[in-house]
C-alpha cells in the first residue's frame, strides 16, 4: 500500500529547525522556529509554571478523563486573561471556551466549526501570514484568499492598501486577524488603525477570527488583547484561537483554547457542540496537563504575579535585543537603514534582505532564518548579537 505514498517536503519552519539541529557547525545560530531562548541559549521553564506544575501533580489523584471541553478552571481563566473580567461578565453564556491541543488545535477546531455552519466559507488572511495557516485551515475545508498587509518596500504595514483590500472582501466572509505580534512580520496595527479596520469589518459584516499566540509579548497582556476586546464590544460574533505555547512557555504540552462569542446563548451552545463534535471525531479531547497547569497558575494570585513579572522580563529582553540589532546593523553598514526592526513587536520580524543573502548566511555562517527573511528575535542573545551583526553586514555589503 505505502509504495504509493508520496514523500512530502519538510515543513518550512519545523524542517529548517531540524536542519539546524543536524548542522555540525559549532558556531551555528538558530533564528528559525519561534521559541524563546535566554542569554544562555536555553528555553527555560517559567518559575511560576514549574511551581504550578508541581502543585498540580501533588494534588492530582487520578488520570481519568477530564471534561471533554477541558479543565473548567483553565477555560474560565483563559477567557478572563484574553477578554478581561468586565467583558467576561457582560457576555455570560454568550462566551464559550474549549481547551485545545495548542493554538493549532484551536485554529483547526474553529475552522471545522466555520465549515460546518458555512460550507462555502472564504477566509481572508493577511499577505503574508504564518506559513502553517494555509495547510491547516485549507485542509479543514475553508477556502483561503489574501488581503494586503505588509509592504516589503515600506518595511511596515501598507495601511491604505490594507483598508482598500478589506473594503473589497465580499460581505459575510471571514477575516483572520493576528491579535498581536504579527507572525511573520512583527508589524502590528496601532489602536487607531485597529479601530479603522474593525469599523470596516463591522460595516462589511465580516466575521472576525483572531489568532493570538503571543499575548504579553508585544506591549503587555492587556494592550495585546486590545483588538480582540474591541471587536467583541463592537460585533455580535467573534472567534478566537489562543495559544499558551509562548506566553506560558508550554510549547510541548500543546495547550490552547478555542473561544467563541455568539449573538445569544443558543448560538453559543450550538457552536460549542460543533467544536466538541469536531474534537471527538479527530482527537476526542485535548491533552490535559498544560491546561491544568495554566488553570492552576491563573487561580493563584502569587503565582499569577510571579508569572506576569517573568513575562515582563521576557518582553523587555526581546525589546532590547531588537533595538540593539537595529542599532548595531545601522552602525556596521550604511547600505540599509534598519530602524524598522526596532519598531517590530513580539517574536518575529523580517530582516528584509535578499533570499540569496539568507541562503549565504545559512551555508557560510550557520545562521538560520526563514527564506522569507523572518528572524526569531528571541533567538538573538547578548552573546550572538555581535556575530550576527557582523555576518549580516558582510552579506549585504558584498
Ligand atoms: C513559528 O512560527 O515559528 C511558531 O509558531 C512555531 C510553529 O509551529 O511554526
Coordinates of C-alpha atoms and ligand atoms in Angstrom, one line a residue:
X1 CA 0.0 0.0 0.0
X2 CA 2.6 2.5 1.0
X3 CA 4.6 2.2 -2.2
X4 CA 2.1 4.8 -3.4
X5 CA 2.8 7.2 -0.6
X6 CA 4.4 10.3 -1.9
X7 CA 7.4 11.7 0.1
X8 CA 6.4 15.2 1.2
X9 CA 8.8 18.1 1.6
X10 CA 9.6 19.1 5.2
X11 CA 7.6 21.9 6.9
X12 CA 9.2 25.2 6.1
X13 CA 9.6 26.2 9.8
X14 CA 9.9 22.8 11.6
X15 CA 12.0 21.4 8.8
X16 CA 14.5 24.2 8.9
X17 CA 14.8 23.8 12.7
X18 CA 15.6 20.1 12.1
X19 CA 18.3 21.0 9.5
X20 CA 19.7 23.4 12.1
X21 CA 19.8 20.7 14.8
X22 CA 21.8 18.4 12.4
X23 CA 24.3 21.1 11.3
X24 CA 27.7 20.2 12.8
X25 CA 28.9 23.8 12.7
X26 CA 29.8 24.7 16.3
X27 CA 29.1 28.4 15.7
X28 CA 25.6 27.9 14.3
X29 CA 22.8 30.2 15.4
X30 CA 19.1 29.4 15.3
X31 CA 16.8 32.2 14.3
X32 CA 14.2 29.9 12.7
X33 CA 11.4 28.5 14.8
X34 CA 9.6 30.7 17.3
X35 CA 11.0 29.6 20.6
X36 CA 12.2 31.9 23.3
X37 CA 15.9 31.5 24.4
X38 CA 17.6 33.1 27.4
X39 CA 21.1 34.6 27.4
X40 CA 22.5 31.1 27.8
X41 CA 20.6 29.9 24.7
X42 CA 18.2 27.8 26.7
X43 CA 14.4 27.7 26.7
X44 CA 13.7 27.8 30.4
X45 CA 10.5 26.8 32.1
X46 CA 8.9 29.9 33.8
X47 CA 9.5 29.5 37.5
X48 CA 5.8 30.2 38.2
X49 CA 4.8 27.5 35.7
X50 CA 7.2 25.0 37.3
X51 CA 5.7 25.7 40.7
X52 CA 2.1 25.4 39.4
X53 CA 3.0 22.1 37.7
X54 CA 4.5 20.7 41.0
X55 CA 1.4 21.7 42.9
X56 CA -0.9 20.3 40.3
X57 CA 0.9 17.0 40.2
X58 CA 1.0 16.8 44.0
X59 CA -2.8 17.3 44.3
X60 CA -3.7 15.0 41.4
X61 CA -5.1 11.6 42.3
X62 CA -6.4 10.3 39.1
X63 CA -5.6 10.2 35.4
X64 CA -9.2 9.6 34.5
X65 CA -10.7 11.7 31.7
X66 CA -11.2 15.4 32.3
X67 CA -14.4 17.1 31.0
X68 CA -14.5 16.9 27.2
X69 CA -14.3 20.7 26.9
X70 CA -11.2 20.7 29.1
X71 CA -10.3 21.9 32.6
X72 CA -13.1 24.2 33.6
X73 CA -10.6 26.3 35.6
X74 CA -8.4 26.8 32.6
X75 CA -11.4 27.7 30.3
X76 CA -12.7 30.2 32.8
X77 CA -9.3 31.9 33.5
X78 CA -8.1 31.9 29.9
X79 CA -11.3 33.7 28.9
X80 CA -10.6 36.3 31.6
X81 CA -6.9 36.7 30.5
X82 CA -8.0 37.3 26.9
X83 CA -11.1 39.3 27.4
X84 CA -10.8 40.9 30.8
X85 CA -13.2 40.4 33.7
X86 CA -15.7 43.1 32.6
X87 CA -16.3 41.6 29.1
X88 CA -16.5 38.0 30.5
X89 CA -19.2 39.1 33.0
X90 CA -21.1 41.0 30.4
X91 CA -21.0 38.1 27.9
X92 CA -22.1 35.4 30.3
X93 CA -23.2 32.4 28.4
X94 CA -22.6 34.1 25.1
X95 CA -19.0 33.1 25.6
X96 CA -17.7 29.5 25.4
X97 CA -14.1 28.3 25.7
X98 CA -12.9 24.8 24.7
X99 CA -9.4 23.7 25.6
X100 CA -7.4 22.5 22.6
X101 CA -4.1 20.9 21.7
X102 CA -2.1 24.1 21.3
X103 CA -3.0 27.1 19.1
X104 CA -3.1 24.8 16.0
X105 CA -5.8 22.7 17.6
X106 CA -7.8 25.9 18.3
X107 CA -7.4 27.1 14.7
X108 CA -8.4 23.7 13.4
X109 CA -11.5 23.4 15.7
X110 CA -12.7 26.8 14.8
X111 CA -12.1 26.1 11.1
X112 CA -14.2 23.0 11.4
X113 CA -16.9 25.0 13.2
X114 CA -16.9 27.5 10.4
X115 CA -17.1 24.9 7.7
X116 CA -20.0 23.2 9.5
X117 CA -22.0 26.4 9.6
X118 CA -21.0 27.7 6.2
X119 CA -19.5 25.1 3.9
X120 CA -18.7 27.6 1.2
X121 CA -16.9 30.0 3.6
X122 CA -14.0 32.0 2.4
X123 CA -11.4 33.0 4.9
X124 CA -9.2 36.1 4.2
X125 CA -5.7 36.0 5.5
X126 CA -3.0 38.7 5.5
X127 CA -0.2 38.8 2.9
X128 CA 1.9 37.4 4.3
X129 CA 0.6 35.2 7.1
X130 CA 2.0 32.3 9.2
X131 CA 3.0 29.6 6.8
X132 CA 1.0 26.9 8.6
X133 CA -2.3 28.8 8.3
X134 CA -2.7 27.6 4.7
X135 CA -2.3 23.8 5.1
X136 CA -4.1 23.8 8.5
X137 CA -7.1 25.9 7.5
X138 CA -7.5 24.7 3.9
X139 CA -7.4 21.0 4.9
X140 CA -10.3 21.7 7.2
X141 CA -12.3 22.8 4.1
X142 CA -12.0 26.6 4.2
X143 CA -11.2 28.5 1.0
X144 CA -8.3 30.9 1.7
X145 CA -7.8 34.3 0.0
X146 CA -5.4 37.1 0.9
X147 CA -5.8 40.7 1.8
X148 CA -3.0 43.3 1.5
X149 CA -1.0 43.8 4.7
X150 CA 2.8 44.1 4.8
X151 CA 4.8 46.1 2.3
X152 CA 8.4 44.9 1.9
X153 CA 9.3 48.3 0.4
X154 CA 8.0 50.2 3.4
X155 CA 9.1 47.5 5.9
X156 CA 5.8 48.2 7.5
X157 CA 2.0 47.6 7.1
X158 CA 0.7 49.3 4.0
X159 CA -2.4 50.6 5.8
X160 CA -4.0 52.3 2.8
X161 CA -3.6 49.1 0.7
X162 CA -4.9 47.0 3.6
X163 CA -8.1 49.1 4.0
X164 CA -8.8 49.2 0.3
X165 CA -8.4 45.4 0.2
X166 CA -10.7 44.9 3.2
X167 CA -13.3 47.0 1.6
X168 CA -13.3 44.6 -1.4
X169 CA -14.0 41.5 0.7
X170 CA -17.5 40.2 0.0
X171 CA -20.0 40.8 2.7
X172 CA -20.3 37.9 5.1
X173 CA -16.9 36.3 4.6
X174 CA -14.5 35.6 7.4
X175 CA -11.3 37.5 8.2
X176 CA -8.3 36.1 10.0
X177 CA -6.6 38.8 12.1
X178 CA -3.4 38.3 14.2
X179 CA -4.4 39.7 17.6
X180 CA -0.9 41.0 18.3
X181 CA 2.7 40.4 17.3
X182 CA 2.0 39.6 13.6
X183 CA 3.7 36.4 12.5
X184 CA 5.9 36.5 10.4
X185 CA 6.4 40.3 10.0
X186 CA 6.2 41.7 13.6
X187 CA 4.4 44.7 12.0
X188 CA 1.3 45.4 14.1
X189 CA -1.5 47.9 13.8
X190 CA -1.7 50.7 16.4
X191 CA -5.0 51.2 18.3
X192 CA -6.3 53.9 15.9
X193 CA -5.6 51.6 12.9
X194 CA -7.3 48.7 14.7
X195 CA -10.3 50.9 15.2
X196 CA -10.5 51.7 11.5
X197 CA -10.0 48.1 10.5
X198 CA -12.7 46.9 12.9
X199 CA -15.1 49.6 11.6
X200 CA -14.6 48.1 8.1
X201 CA -15.0 44.6 9.4
X202 CA -18.3 45.6 11.0
X203 CA -19.5 47.5 8.1
X204 CA -18.8 44.6 5.7
X205 CA -20.4 42.2 8.2
X206 CA -17.3 40.0 8.2
X207 CA -16.7 37.5 10.9
X208 CA -13.5 38.4 12.8
X209 CA -11.4 35.3 13.5
X210 CA -8.4 36.2 15.7
X211 CA -5.3 34.1 16.1
X212 CA -3.5 35.2 19.2
X213 CA -0.3 33.3 20.1
X214 CA 1.8 36.0 21.7
X215 CA -0.3 37.8 24.3
X216 CA 2.1 39.6 26.6
X217 CA 5.0 39.5 24.0
X218 CA 4.1 42.8 22.3
X219 CA 3.1 45.7 24.7
X220 CA 1.6 43.9 27.6
X221 CA -1.1 41.4 28.5
X222 CA -4.0 43.9 28.3
X223 CA -2.5 46.0 25.5
X224 CA -2.1 42.9 23.3
X225 CA -5.7 41.9 23.8
X226 CA -7.0 45.4 22.7
X227 CA -8.2 44.4 19.2
X228 CA -10.0 41.3 20.4
X229 CA -11.8 43.1 23.2
X230 CA -12.7 46.0 20.9
X231 CA -14.0 43.6 18.3
X232 CA -16.2 41.8 20.9
X233 CA -17.6 45.1 22.1
X234 CA -18.4 46.2 18.6
X235 CA -19.7 43.0 17.0
X236 CA -22.0 40.2 18.0
X237 CA -19.9 37.3 16.8
X238 CA -16.1 36.8 17.2
X239 CA -14.0 33.7 17.3
X240 CA -10.5 33.4 18.8
X241 CA -7.8 30.8 18.6
X242 CA -5.4 31.1 21.5
X243 CA -2.1 29.5 22.2
X244 CA -0.2 29.1 25.6
X245 CA 2.9 27.8 23.9
X246 CA 4.9 31.1 24.1
X247 CA 3.5 33.2 26.9
X248 CA 3.4 30.2 29.4
X249 CA 6.4 28.5 27.6
X250 CA 4.3 25.4 27.3
X251 CA 5.4 24.5 23.8
X252 CA 5.5 20.8 24.1
X253 CA 2.4 20.5 26.3
X254 CA 0.2 21.6 23.4
X255 CA -2.0 24.0 25.3
X256 CA -4.5 26.3 23.7
X257 CA -8.1 27.4 23.6
X258 CA -10.9 27.9 21.0
X259 CA -13.0 30.8 22.2
X260 CA -16.4 31.7 20.6
X261 CA -18.6 34.6 21.2
X262 CA -22.0 34.4 19.5
X263 CA -25.1 36.7 19.4
X264 CA -27.0 34.7 22.0
X265 CA -26.7 31.8 24.4
X266 CA -28.4 29.3 22.0
X267 CA -25.9 30.0 19.2
X268 CA -23.0 29.8 21.6
X269 CA -24.2 26.4 22.9
X270 CA -24.7 25.1 19.4
X271 CA -21.3 26.4 18.2
X272 CA -19.6 24.8 21.2
X273 CA -21.3 21.5 20.5
X274 CA -19.9 21.7 16.9
X275 CA -16.4 22.2 18.3
X276 CA -16.8 19.3 20.7
X277 CA -18.0 17.1 17.9
X278 CA -15.1 18.1 15.7
X279 CA -12.7 17.2 18.6
X280 CA -14.4 13.9 19.2
X281 CA -14.1 12.8 15.6
X282 CA -10.4 13.6 15.5
X283 CA -8.5 13.5 18.8
X284 CA -11.6 13.1 21.1
X285 CA -10.4 15.6 23.7
X286 CA -7.4 17.8 24.4
X287 CA -4.4 16.7 26.4
X288 CA -5.0 18.0 30.0
X289 CA -1.6 18.6 31.5
X290 CA -0.7 22.1 30.1
X291 CA -4.2 23.4 30.6
X292 CA -4.2 22.1 34.2
X293 CA -1.0 24.0 34.9
X294 CA -2.3 27.3 33.4
X295 CA -5.7 26.9 35.2
X296 CA -3.9 26.3 38.5
X297 CA -1.5 29.2 38.0
X298 CA -4.1 31.7 37.0
X299 CA -6.2 30.8 40.0
X300 CA -3.3 31.6 42.4
X301 CA -2.6 35.3 42.9
X302 CA 1.0 34.8 43.9
X303 CA 1.8 32.5 41.0
X304 CA 0.0 34.8 38.6
X305 CA 2.0 37.8 39.7
X306 CA 5.2 35.9 39.5
X307 CA 4.4 34.7 36.0
X308 CA 3.5 38.2 34.9
X309 CA 6.8 39.6 36.1
X310 CA 8.7 36.8 34.3
X311 CA 6.7 37.6 31.2
X312 CA 7.6 41.3 31.5
X313 CA 11.2 40.4 31.7
X314 CA 11.0 38.2 28.6
X315 CA 9.3 41.0 26.7
X316 CA 11.7 43.7 27.8
X317 CA 14.7 41.5 27.0
X318 CA 13.4 40.8 23.5
X319 CA 12.8 44.6 23.0
X320 CA 16.3 45.5 23.9
X321 CA 17.7 42.8 21.7
X322 CA 15.7 44.1 18.7
X323 CA 16.8 47.7 19.4
X324 CA 20.4 46.5 19.7
X325 CA 20.2 44.6 16.5
X326 CA 18.8 47.6 14.6
X327 CA 21.4 50.0 16.1
X328 CA 24.2 47.5 15.6
X329 CA 23.3 47.0 11.9
X330 CA 23.0 50.7 11.3
X331 CA 26.4 51.3 12.8
X332 CA 28.1 48.4 10.9
X333 CA 27.0 49.3 7.4
X334 CA 25.3 52.2 5.6
X335 CA 23.6 50.4 2.6
X336 CA 20.3 49.8 4.5
X337 CA 18.6 51.7 7.3
X338 CA 17.4 49.1 9.8
X339 CA 15.4 51.4 12.1
X340 CA 12.3 49.5 11.1
X341 CA 13.5 46.5 13.1
X342 CA 13.2 48.4 16.3
X343 CA 9.5 49.1 15.6
X344 CA 8.5 45.5 15.3
X345 CA 6.5 43.7 18.0
X346 CA 6.8 40.2 19.5
X347 CA 8.9 37.3 18.5
X348 CA 9.4 37.9 14.8
X349 CA 10.4 40.5 12.2
X350 CA 11.5 40.5 8.6
X351 CA 15.2 41.4 8.1
X352 CA 14.2 42.5 4.6
X353 CA 17.4 41.2 2.9
X354 CA 17.6 39.2 -0.3
X355 CA 16.8 35.5 -0.4
X356 CA 20.3 34.8 -1.7
X357 CA 21.7 36.6 1.3
X358 CA 19.6 34.4 3.6
X359 CA 21.0 31.3 2.0
X360 CA 24.5 32.6 2.2
X361 CA 24.1 33.3 6.0
X362 CA 23.0 29.7 6.4
X363 CA 25.6 28.0 4.2
X364 CA 28.6 30.1 5.1
X365 CA 28.0 31.0 8.7
X366 CA 25.4 28.6 10.0
X367 CA 22.9 31.4 10.8
X368 CA 19.4 30.1 10.2
X369 CA 16.5 32.3 9.3
X370 CA 13.5 31.6 7.2
X371 CA 13.7 32.3 3.4
X372 CA 11.1 35.0 3.9
X373 CA 13.9 36.7 5.9
X374 CA 11.9 36.2 9.1
X375 CA 14.0 36.0 12.2
X376 CA 13.1 34.9 15.7
X377 CA 14.1 37.9 17.8
X378 CA 14.0 35.6 20.9
X379 CA 16.9 33.6 19.3
X380 CA 19.2 36.7 19.5
X381 CA 21.3 36.9 22.6
X382 CA 23.8 39.3 24.1
X383 CA 26.4 36.8 23.1
X384 CA 25.5 36.1 19.5
X385 CA 24.4 39.6 18.5
X386 CA 27.8 40.9 17.6
X387 CA 28.4 37.9 15.3
X388 CA 25.0 38.2 13.7
X389 CA 25.5 42.0 13.1
X390 CA 28.9 41.3 11.5
X391 CA 27.7 38.5 9.3
X392 CA 24.6 40.2 8.1
X393 CA 26.5 43.4 7.3
X394 CA 29.0 41.3 5.5
X395 CA 26.5 39.6 3.2
X396 CA 24.6 42.8 2.4
X397 CA 27.8 44.7 1.6
X398 CA 29.1 42.2 -0.9
Ligands
LIG1 C1 6.7 29.7 14.5 O1 6.0 30.4 13.7 O2 7.9 29.6 14.4 C2 6.0 29.1 15.7 O3 4.7 29.5 15.7 C3 6.2 27.7 15.7 C4 5.5 26.9 14.6 O4 4.8 26.0 15.0 O5 5.7 27.2 13.5

